[in-house]
Short mmCIF file of C-alpha atoms and ligand atoms in Angstrom, two decimals:
data_model
loop_
_atom_site.label_atom_id
_atom_site.label_comp_id
_atom_site.label_asym_id
_atom_site.label_seq_id
_atom_site.Cartn_x
_atom_site.Cartn_y
_atom_site.Cartn_z
CA UNK A 1 -28.35 -22.97 -14.19
CA UNK A 2 -27.37 -26.65 -14.15
CA UNK A 3 -24.11 -27.63 -15.86
CA UNK A 4 -25.59 -28.88 -19.14
CA UNK A 5 -27.77 -25.81 -19.74
CA UNK A 6 -24.75 -23.70 -18.80
CA UNK A 7 -22.67 -25.53 -21.42
CA UNK A 8 -25.32 -24.89 -24.07
CA UNK A 9 -25.59 -21.22 -23.11
CA UNK A 10 -21.79 -20.80 -23.34
CA UNK A 11 -21.74 -22.37 -26.81
CA UNK A 12 -24.61 -20.13 -27.97
CA UNK A 13 -22.77 -17.08 -26.69
CA UNK A 14 -19.55 -18.23 -28.39
CA UNK A 15 -21.36 -18.38 -31.74
CA UNK A 16 -22.87 -14.96 -31.14
CA UNK A 17 -19.35 -13.59 -30.57
CA UNK A 18 -18.11 -14.92 -33.92
CA UNK A 19 -16.64 -18.33 -33.07
CA UNK A 20 -17.37 -21.02 -35.67
CA UNK A 21 -17.34 -23.90 -33.20
CA UNK A 22 -17.16 -24.36 -29.46
CA UNK A 23 -16.79 -27.55 -27.44
CA UNK A 24 -15.93 -28.51 -23.88
CA UNK A 25 -13.29 -30.98 -22.68
CA UNK A 26 -12.68 -32.20 -19.16
CA UNK A 27 -9.48 -31.06 -17.44
CA UNK A 28 -8.27 -34.67 -17.23
CA UNK A 29 -5.32 -36.99 -17.96
CA UNK A 30 -5.78 -37.21 -21.72
CA UNK A 31 -3.68 -39.99 -23.30
CA UNK A 32 -1.96 -37.70 -25.88
CA UNK A 33 -0.58 -35.30 -23.24
CA UNK A 34 2.59 -37.29 -22.29
CA UNK A 35 3.70 -37.38 -25.94
CA UNK A 36 4.84 -33.77 -25.59
CA UNK A 37 7.81 -34.73 -23.36
CA UNK A 38 8.90 -37.45 -25.74
CA UNK A 39 8.70 -34.95 -28.61
CA UNK A 40 10.89 -32.47 -26.70
CA UNK A 41 13.41 -35.21 -25.83
CA UNK A 42 13.75 -36.08 -29.52
CA UNK A 43 14.82 -32.47 -30.17
CA UNK A 44 11.80 -31.76 -32.37
CA UNK A 45 11.18 -28.37 -30.75
CA UNK A 46 14.48 -26.99 -32.10
CA UNK A 47 15.24 -23.57 -30.59
CA UNK A 48 11.72 -23.01 -29.22
CA UNK A 49 13.05 -23.00 -25.64
CA UNK A 50 9.78 -21.60 -24.29
CA UNK A 51 8.20 -25.02 -24.91
CA UNK A 52 10.63 -26.91 -22.66
CA UNK A 53 10.59 -24.14 -20.05
CA UNK A 54 6.84 -24.59 -19.68
CA UNK A 55 6.74 -28.39 -20.20
CA UNK A 56 5.49 -29.10 -16.66
CA UNK A 57 2.53 -26.79 -17.08
CA UNK A 58 1.83 -28.04 -20.62
CA UNK A 59 1.53 -31.57 -19.24
CA UNK A 60 -1.82 -30.76 -17.60
CA UNK A 61 -3.99 -27.62 -17.44
CA UNK A 62 -4.48 -28.27 -13.71
CA UNK A 63 -0.86 -27.11 -13.29
CA UNK A 64 -1.87 -23.81 -14.87
CA UNK A 65 -5.12 -23.49 -12.91
CA UNK A 66 -5.22 -25.92 -9.95
CA UNK A 67 -9.01 -25.67 -9.63
CA UNK A 68 -9.58 -26.41 -13.34
CA UNK A 69 -12.43 -28.77 -14.17
CA UNK A 70 -13.29 -27.88 -17.76
CA UNK A 71 -11.64 -26.48 -20.87
CA UNK A 72 -13.89 -24.55 -23.26
CA UNK A 73 -12.30 -24.76 -26.73
CA UNK A 74 -13.22 -22.46 -29.59
CA UNK A 75 -12.46 -22.73 -33.30
CA UNK A 76 -12.34 -19.75 -35.67
CA UNK A 77 -12.19 -20.26 -39.44
CA UNK A 78 -9.59 -18.02 -41.14
CA UNK A 79 -9.71 -19.49 -44.64
CA UNK A 80 -10.51 -17.10 -47.50
CA UNK A 81 -11.25 -17.64 -51.19
CA UNK A 82 -7.65 -17.42 -52.48
CA UNK A 83 -5.98 -20.39 -54.25
CA UNK A 84 -3.69 -22.76 -52.39
CA UNK A 85 0.11 -22.49 -52.77
CA UNK A 86 0.07 -25.99 -54.26
CA UNK A 87 -1.98 -24.59 -57.15
CA UNK A 88 0.76 -22.10 -58.05
CA UNK A 89 3.87 -23.35 -59.86
CA UNK A 90 5.36 -19.85 -60.20
CA UNK A 91 8.37 -19.71 -57.89
CA UNK A 92 8.59 -15.93 -58.34
CA UNK A 93 5.32 -15.57 -56.38
CA UNK A 94 5.76 -15.14 -52.62
CA UNK A 95 3.92 -17.77 -50.59
CA UNK A 96 2.65 -16.62 -47.21
CA UNK A 97 0.72 -18.92 -44.88
CA UNK A 98 -2.94 -17.97 -44.94
CA UNK A 99 -3.25 -17.70 -41.16
CA UNK A 100 -1.01 -14.60 -41.37
CA UNK A 101 -2.76 -12.73 -44.20
CA UNK A 102 -5.03 -10.56 -42.09
CA UNK A 103 -5.02 -9.17 -38.56
CA UNK A 104 -3.11 -10.78 -35.74
CA UNK A 105 -5.28 -13.65 -34.45
CA UNK A 106 -3.82 -13.29 -30.96
CA UNK A 107 -5.55 -9.90 -30.75
CA UNK A 108 -8.79 -10.76 -32.57
CA UNK A 109 -9.48 -14.21 -31.08
CA UNK A 110 -8.07 -13.08 -27.70
CA UNK A 111 -10.58 -10.20 -27.52
CA UNK A 112 -13.48 -12.53 -28.41
CA UNK A 113 -12.39 -15.00 -25.71
CA UNK A 114 -12.19 -12.18 -23.16
CA UNK A 115 -15.72 -11.12 -24.18
CA UNK A 116 -16.96 -14.68 -23.70
CA UNK A 117 -15.30 -14.88 -20.30
CA UNK A 118 -16.73 -11.50 -19.25
CA UNK A 119 -20.22 -12.70 -20.21
CA UNK A 120 -19.70 -15.96 -18.28
CA UNK A 121 -18.66 -14.00 -15.18
CA UNK A 122 -21.74 -11.79 -15.43
CA UNK A 123 -24.09 -14.76 -15.95
CA UNK A 124 -22.58 -17.21 -13.44
CA UNK A 125 -24.39 -17.57 -10.11
CA UNK A 126 -21.06 -17.70 -8.25
CA UNK A 127 -17.50 -16.52 -8.89
CA UNK A 128 -15.17 -19.01 -10.59
CA UNK A 129 -11.49 -19.23 -11.62
CA UNK A 130 -10.55 -18.99 -15.28
CA UNK A 131 -7.71 -18.35 -17.75
CA UNK A 132 -8.18 -17.57 -21.44
CA UNK A 133 -5.49 -18.39 -24.03
CA UNK A 134 -4.95 -18.33 -27.75
CA UNK A 135 -1.72 -19.92 -28.97
CA UNK A 136 0.67 -18.42 -26.44
CA UNK A 137 -0.56 -20.11 -23.23
CA UNK A 138 1.11 -23.15 -21.61
CA UNK A 139 -1.52 -25.57 -22.87
CA UNK A 140 -1.52 -28.25 -25.57
CA UNK A 141 -4.40 -26.75 -27.46
CA UNK A 142 -4.85 -29.51 -30.05
CA UNK A 143 -5.26 -32.20 -27.42
CA UNK A 144 -8.04 -30.31 -25.63
CA UNK A 145 -9.62 -29.46 -29.00
CA UNK A 146 -9.82 -33.15 -29.82
CA UNK A 147 -11.37 -33.97 -26.45
CA UNK A 148 -13.81 -31.06 -26.80
CA UNK A 149 -15.08 -32.65 -30.03
CA UNK A 150 -13.78 -29.85 -32.28
CA UNK A 151 -11.91 -32.28 -34.54
CA UNK A 152 -9.30 -35.01 -34.62
CA UNK A 153 -5.50 -34.55 -34.70
CA UNK A 154 -4.55 -35.45 -38.27
CA UNK A 155 -1.37 -37.13 -39.46
CA UNK A 156 -0.14 -33.61 -40.30
CA UNK A 157 -0.67 -32.85 -36.55
CA UNK A 158 -3.38 -30.25 -37.28
CA UNK A 159 -6.85 -30.39 -35.76
CA UNK A 160 -9.30 -31.17 -38.54
CA UNK A 161 -12.97 -30.45 -38.02
CA UNK A 162 -15.11 -32.80 -40.09
CA UNK A 163 -17.39 -29.89 -40.97
CA UNK A 164 -15.00 -26.91 -41.13
CA UNK A 165 -11.66 -28.40 -42.23
CA UNK A 166 -8.37 -27.46 -40.55
CA UNK A 167 -8.02 -23.74 -41.37
CA UNK A 168 -9.04 -22.89 -37.82
CA UNK A 169 -7.50 -21.00 -34.93
CA UNK A 170 -7.95 -22.59 -31.53
CA UNK A 171 -8.62 -20.67 -28.34
CA UNK A 172 -9.50 -21.85 -24.83
CA UNK A 173 -10.95 -20.87 -21.50
CA UNK A 174 -9.72 -23.11 -18.72
CA UNK A 175 -12.17 -22.81 -15.83
CA UNK A 176 -13.14 -24.23 -12.45
CA UNK A 177 -16.78 -24.79 -13.52
CA UNK A 178 -17.90 -28.45 -13.75
CA UNK A 179 -19.38 -28.13 -17.26
CA UNK A 180 -21.07 -30.81 -19.33
CA UNK A 181 -18.37 -32.10 -21.74
CA UNK A 182 -18.50 -33.17 -25.39
CA UNK A 183 -17.47 -36.55 -26.80
CA UNK A 184 -13.93 -36.60 -28.25
CA UNK A 185 -13.53 -36.54 -32.04
CA UNK A 186 -12.44 -39.74 -33.72
CA UNK A 187 -9.64 -40.12 -36.28
CA UNK A 188 -10.80 -39.84 -39.88
CA UNK A 189 -7.43 -39.87 -41.68
CA UNK A 190 -7.78 -43.56 -42.47
CA UNK A 191 -5.19 -44.86 -44.95
CA UNK A 192 -4.49 -41.41 -46.43
CA UNK A 193 -0.84 -40.29 -46.32
CA UNK A 194 -1.01 -37.27 -48.64
CA UNK A 195 0.41 -34.80 -46.13
CA UNK A 196 3.44 -36.97 -45.33
CA UNK A 197 4.13 -37.42 -49.02
CA UNK A 198 3.67 -33.73 -49.93
CA UNK A 199 5.73 -32.07 -47.20
CA UNK A 200 8.57 -30.34 -49.08
CA UNK A 201 11.11 -30.96 -46.30
CA UNK A 202 9.92 -34.37 -45.02
CA UNK A 203 9.20 -32.76 -41.65
CA UNK A 204 6.35 -35.15 -40.78
CA UNK A 205 8.57 -38.00 -39.67
CA UNK A 206 5.67 -40.33 -38.74
CA UNK A 207 1.90 -39.91 -38.65
CA UNK A 208 1.18 -37.14 -36.10
CA UNK A 209 4.87 -36.49 -35.39
CA UNK A 210 6.40 -33.28 -36.69
CA UNK A 211 10.10 -32.45 -36.52
CA UNK A 212 9.98 -28.66 -36.25
CA UNK A 213 13.65 -28.30 -37.18
CA UNK A 214 12.70 -29.41 -40.71
CA UNK A 215 9.34 -27.62 -40.93
CA UNK A 216 9.21 -24.53 -43.18
CA UNK A 217 6.89 -22.86 -40.70
CA UNK A 218 9.58 -23.13 -38.01
CA UNK A 219 12.43 -22.24 -40.39
CA UNK A 220 10.73 -19.07 -41.66
CA UNK A 221 9.04 -17.89 -38.43
CA UNK A 222 10.60 -19.27 -35.29
CA UNK A 223 14.24 -19.88 -36.20
CA UNK A 224 16.63 -17.07 -35.36
CA UNK A 225 19.78 -17.20 -37.46
CA UNK A 226 20.31 -18.74 -40.87
CA UNK A 227 18.08 -21.32 -42.54
CA UNK A 228 20.25 -24.48 -42.82
CA UNK A 229 21.72 -24.69 -46.36
CA UNK A 230 20.51 -28.29 -46.80
CA UNK A 231 16.87 -27.17 -46.48
CA UNK A 232 17.00 -23.89 -48.42
CA UNK A 233 15.99 -25.26 -51.82
CA UNK A 234 13.01 -27.07 -50.34
CA UNK A 235 11.78 -23.84 -48.73
CA UNK A 236 11.00 -22.68 -52.29
CA UNK A 237 9.07 -19.40 -52.33
CA UNK A 238 7.58 -19.83 -48.84
CA UNK A 239 8.55 -16.55 -47.25
CA UNK A 240 6.43 -16.86 -44.10
CA UNK A 241 5.01 -20.15 -42.80
CA UNK A 242 3.79 -23.05 -44.89
CA UNK A 243 0.39 -24.56 -45.65
CA UNK A 244 1.28 -27.49 -47.92
CA UNK A 245 0.35 -30.32 -45.51
CA UNK A 246 -3.09 -28.74 -45.06
CA UNK A 247 -3.60 -27.79 -48.71
CA UNK A 248 -3.25 -31.40 -49.88
CA UNK A 249 -5.58 -32.68 -47.19
CA UNK A 250 -8.85 -34.00 -48.68
CA UNK A 251 -10.71 -32.56 -45.70
CA UNK A 252 -9.72 -29.08 -46.94
CA UNK A 253 -10.79 -29.67 -50.54
CA UNK A 254 -14.01 -27.80 -49.79
CA UNK A 255 -13.10 -26.24 -46.46
CA UNK A 256 -15.18 -23.56 -44.79
CA UNK A 257 -14.35 -19.96 -45.67
CA UNK A 258 -14.65 -16.83 -43.60
CA UNK A 259 -15.97 -13.47 -44.74
CA UNK A 260 -14.70 -11.85 -41.53
CA UNK A 261 -12.77 -8.69 -42.54
CA UNK A 262 -10.13 -9.61 -39.92
CA UNK A 263 -8.82 -12.54 -42.00
CA UNK A 264 -8.96 -11.09 -45.51
CA UNK A 265 -5.50 -10.68 -47.05
CA UNK A 266 -3.87 -7.30 -46.54
CA UNK A 267 -3.12 -5.65 -49.92
CA UNK A 268 0.59 -5.61 -48.99
CA UNK A 269 0.75 -9.44 -49.15
CA UNK A 270 -1.96 -10.26 -51.63
CA UNK A 271 -0.62 -12.05 -54.70
CA UNK A 272 2.80 -10.42 -54.45
CA UNK A 273 6.12 -11.31 -56.09
CA UNK A 274 9.19 -12.20 -54.01
CA UNK A 275 11.32 -9.57 -55.78
CA UNK A 276 8.74 -6.84 -55.25
CA UNK A 277 8.43 -7.65 -51.55
CA UNK A 278 12.21 -7.72 -51.18
CA UNK A 279 12.53 -4.30 -52.81
CA UNK A 280 10.27 -2.59 -50.25
CA UNK A 281 12.06 -0.36 -47.72
CA UNK A 282 12.06 -1.37 -44.03
CA UNK A 283 9.62 1.34 -42.97
CA UNK A 284 7.08 0.20 -45.56
CA UNK A 285 7.47 -3.44 -44.49
CA UNK A 286 7.19 -2.36 -40.86
CA UNK A 287 3.90 -0.54 -41.52
CA UNK A 288 2.43 -3.60 -43.25
CA UNK A 289 3.55 -5.86 -40.39
CA UNK A 290 1.86 -3.65 -37.79
CA UNK A 291 -1.09 -5.50 -36.20
CA UNK A 292 -0.37 -8.58 -38.32
CA UNK A 293 0.62 -12.06 -37.09
CA UNK A 294 3.65 -11.70 -39.38
CA UNK A 295 5.23 -9.18 -37.05
CA UNK A 296 6.68 -12.16 -35.15
CA UNK A 297 9.42 -12.54 -37.74
CA UNK A 298 10.07 -8.77 -37.88
CA UNK A 299 11.32 -7.06 -41.05
CA UNK A 300 14.75 -8.64 -40.48
CA UNK A 301 13.40 -12.22 -40.40
CA UNK A 302 11.28 -11.54 -43.45
CA UNK A 303 14.35 -10.25 -45.32
CA UNK A 304 16.26 -13.45 -44.49
CA UNK A 305 13.38 -15.53 -45.90
CA UNK A 306 13.05 -13.31 -48.96
CA UNK A 307 16.77 -13.74 -49.72
CA UNK A 308 16.35 -17.54 -49.71
CA UNK A 309 13.21 -17.31 -51.88
CA UNK A 310 14.92 -14.92 -54.33
CA UNK A 311 17.76 -17.38 -54.69
CA UNK A 312 15.30 -20.24 -55.24
CA UNK A 313 13.33 -18.25 -57.83
CA UNK A 314 16.49 -18.12 -59.92
CA UNK A 315 17.17 -21.84 -59.48
CA UNK A 316 15.81 -24.36 -61.97
CA UNK A 317 12.91 -26.21 -60.35
CA UNK A 318 14.51 -29.63 -61.07
CA UNK A 319 17.32 -28.84 -58.65
CA UNK A 320 14.78 -28.24 -55.92
CA UNK A 321 13.29 -31.68 -55.83
C1 B12 B 401 5.00 -24.88 -31.32
C2 B12 B 401 3.91 -24.67 -32.34
C3 B12 B 401 4.26 -24.80 -33.69
C4 B12 B 401 5.59 -25.41 -34.13
C5 B12 B 401 5.48 -26.95 -33.96
C6 B12 B 401 4.21 -27.54 -34.59
C7 B12 B 401 3.85 -28.93 -34.11
N1 B12 B 401 3.17 -29.66 -34.94
O1 B12 B 401 4.17 -29.27 -32.99
C8 B12 B 401 5.67 -24.91 -35.60
C9 B12 B 401 6.42 -23.58 -35.61
C10 B12 B 401 6.35 -25.85 -36.58
C11 B12 B 401 4.21 -24.65 -35.90
C12 B12 B 401 3.68 -24.65 -37.18
C13 B12 B 401 2.35 -24.39 -37.47
N2 B12 B 401 1.41 -23.97 -36.60
CO1 B12 B 401 1.67 -23.91 -34.67
N3 B12 B 401 1.67 -24.01 -32.79
C14 B12 B 401 2.59 -24.35 -31.95
C15 B12 B 401 2.04 -24.32 -30.51
C16 B12 B 401 2.50 -23.00 -29.84
C17 B12 B 401 2.43 -25.52 -29.64
C18 B12 B 401 2.23 -26.88 -30.36
C19 B12 B 401 2.83 -28.01 -29.58
O2 B12 B 401 2.62 -28.12 -28.39
N4 B12 B 401 3.61 -28.83 -30.27
C20 B12 B 401 4.20 -29.99 -29.66
C21 B12 B 401 3.59 -31.26 -30.27
C22 B12 B 401 4.06 -32.50 -29.51
O3 B12 B 401 2.24 -31.13 -30.08
P1 B12 B 401 1.13 -31.30 -31.25
O4 B12 B 401 1.64 -30.94 -32.58
O5 B12 B 401 -0.03 -30.53 -30.75
O6 B12 B 401 1.01 -32.86 -31.26
C23 B12 B 401 0.00 -33.58 -30.63
C24 B12 B 401 -0.53 -34.64 -31.53
O7 B12 B 401 0.12 -34.66 -32.77
C25 B12 B 401 -0.46 -35.91 -30.72
N5 B12 B 401 0.46 -36.92 -31.24
C26 B12 B 401 1.36 -36.82 -32.17
N6 B12 B 401 1.99 -37.96 -32.36
C27 B12 B 401 1.51 -38.82 -31.52
C28 B12 B 401 1.85 -40.13 -31.32
C29 B12 B 401 1.22 -40.79 -30.33
C30 B12 B 401 1.61 -42.19 -30.11
C31 B12 B 401 0.21 -40.15 -29.56
C32 B12 B 401 -0.49 -40.84 -28.49
C33 B12 B 401 -0.12 -38.81 -29.80
C34 B12 B 401 0.53 -38.17 -30.78
O8 B12 B 401 -0.04 -35.55 -29.44
C35 B12 B 401 0.61 -34.33 -29.46
C36 B12 B 401 0.36 -33.61 -28.16
O9 B12 B 401 1.25 -34.01 -27.18
C37 B12 B 401 0.48 -24.33 -30.78
C38 B12 B 401 -0.37 -23.60 -29.75
C39 B12 B 401 -0.50 -24.42 -28.47
N7 B12 B 401 -0.24 -23.80 -27.35
O10 B12 B 401 -0.84 -25.58 -28.52
C40 B12 B 401 0.37 -23.71 -32.20
C41 B12 B 401 -0.68 -24.28 -33.14
C42 B12 B 401 -0.59 -25.77 -33.06
N8 B12 B 401 -0.21 -23.84 -34.45
C43 B12 B 401 -1.13 -23.55 -35.30
C44 B12 B 401 -0.92 -23.24 -36.67
C45 B12 B 401 -2.06 -22.55 -37.40
C46 B12 B 401 0.30 -23.55 -37.28
C47 B12 B 401 0.59 -23.56 -38.79
C48 B12 B 401 -0.56 -23.99 -39.67
C49 B12 B 401 1.09 -22.15 -39.21
C50 B12 B 401 1.62 -22.09 -40.64
N9 B12 B 401 0.77 -22.14 -41.65
O11 B12 B 401 2.80 -21.96 -40.86
C51 B12 B 401 1.78 -24.55 -38.85
C52 B12 B 401 1.28 -26.00 -39.02
C53 B12 B 401 2.41 -26.99 -39.12
C54 B12 B 401 1.97 -28.35 -38.61
N10 B12 B 401 1.77 -29.29 -39.51
O12 B12 B 401 1.80 -28.49 -37.40
C55 B12 B 401 -2.52 -23.74 -34.70
C56 B12 B 401 -3.09 -25.06 -35.24
C57 B12 B 401 -4.59 -25.10 -35.46
C58 B12 B 401 -5.01 -26.48 -35.91
N11 B12 B 401 -6.00 -26.52 -36.78
O13 B12 B 401 -4.49 -27.47 -35.49
C59 B12 B 401 -2.17 -23.75 -33.14
C60 B12 B 401 -3.08 -24.63 -32.30
C61 B12 B 401 -2.27 -22.27 -32.68
C62 B12 B 401 -3.71 -21.79 -32.52
N12 B12 B 401 -4.11 -21.38 -31.33
O14 B12 B 401 -4.51 -21.80 -33.42
N13 B12 B 401 3.49 -24.48 -34.76
S1 SF4 B 402 3.92 -26.83 -42.64
FE1 SF4 B 402 5.00 -27.32 -44.58
S2 SF4 B 402 7.06 -27.94 -43.95
FE2 SF4 B 402 5.78 -27.97 -42.10
S3 SF4 B 402 5.06 -30.09 -41.94
FE3 SF4 B 402 3.50 -28.98 -43.12
S4 SF4 B 402 4.11 -29.25 -45.27
FE4 SF4 B 402 5.86 -29.80 -44.03
S1 SF4 B 403 -3.75 -35.35 -45.73
FE1 SF4 B 403 -4.68 -37.32 -45.25
S2 SF4 B 403 -3.36 -38.17 -43.65
FE2 SF4 B 403 -2.88 -36.01 -43.79
S3 SF4 B 403 -4.15 -35.05 -42.24
FE3 SF4 B 403 -5.32 -34.97 -44.17
S4 SF4 B 403 -6.58 -36.85 -44.16
FE4 SF4 B 403 -5.01 -37.09 -42.59
#
């Protein structure tokens, strides 16, 4: 098979395996890659030490796989038909980021990527080198997604597909095959600034630049220890992650939805009150967290977030602005 028919066959197979989009980027010196170092130097990674530890490898996929020539990028829609948190003024209602409502995407998307790679190995005329990653690998996924034509990197820093929106998981196969590549996506944010204006903690400090130490997603998922008092009110009823900068995005006004059972909200988190969630015993919380992306925070982290949300639910909304 020549490289362009190979690329087409890989994309067809990706669709067959349940991916909503698939594109191919060259393993090259993309202009956005050096920004990562600058971002780390500004302290925007907070306590996520794993990012600085792997900064050299994140600078270029050829440091992860020296023979790399192409990066196959997949997108998987996880959006479901539930309302956005911005549509709910009730601070007693627990807000959980929609990416975490169903099964753990590391497992689901990871298994689909492994299936794609296994098929590629069986169909390829010769052996090749490859690594598959979803989220946890030392690769700047959004940059390769942009150069694979999946979507552009919005001012909220998320990859926005012009056809699917931004409720997508990214996954990649870095490989030594010289595949036919797609054209990069172009920026379609224009003069819009809605995400910068809507962020409850002013974490988007400039278009495309996010200070994690202010981001509710970081504060409720990644941060170990207490949420800084100055940011607690703004966290509101977000007990795990935050979707506000994507919910206000016009490109998500009619975003694609998935009927995949994997992403449907688990009953334990569906439309639940903060107080009810907080009253559940550890073993019950632990069972609900099993196999869910929310297990990252563990029951202990969730309790810390619930305590902040409970406090906020009792606080007049005016004080929280
Ligand atoms: C660390 C991390 C976080 C951190 C930091 C997020 C951030 N924006 O950096 C925290 C914990 C805050 C976080 C939050 C979320 N995350 Co996260 N996260 C990651 C992770 C592991 C690394 C991202 C990273 O390298 N950040 C460092 C910065 C520098 O990189 P960047 O944001 O990609 O920024 C690029 C561009 O913005 C651009 N750029 C920005 N400014 C400028 C300026 C100039 C001049 C130039 C040239 C370029 C440029 O260049 C940067 C690349 O160097 C990736 C997985 C991966 N391995 O890539 C997932 C990932 C980005 N996260 C994801 C998700 C789903 C989320 C949340 C939606 C979860 C939630 N609901 O709570 C939020 C979204 C918040 C947001 N607005 O980004 C998805 C995003 C999918 C998408 N559509 O984009 C990813 C890709 C995981 C996956 N495999 O699906 N995340
Ligand atoms: S996820 Fe929430 S806190 Fe983080 S940048 Fe987006 S709106 Fe702001
Ligand atoms: S809200 Fe506006 S500025 Fe922000 S990512 Fe969406 S289109 Fe771009």
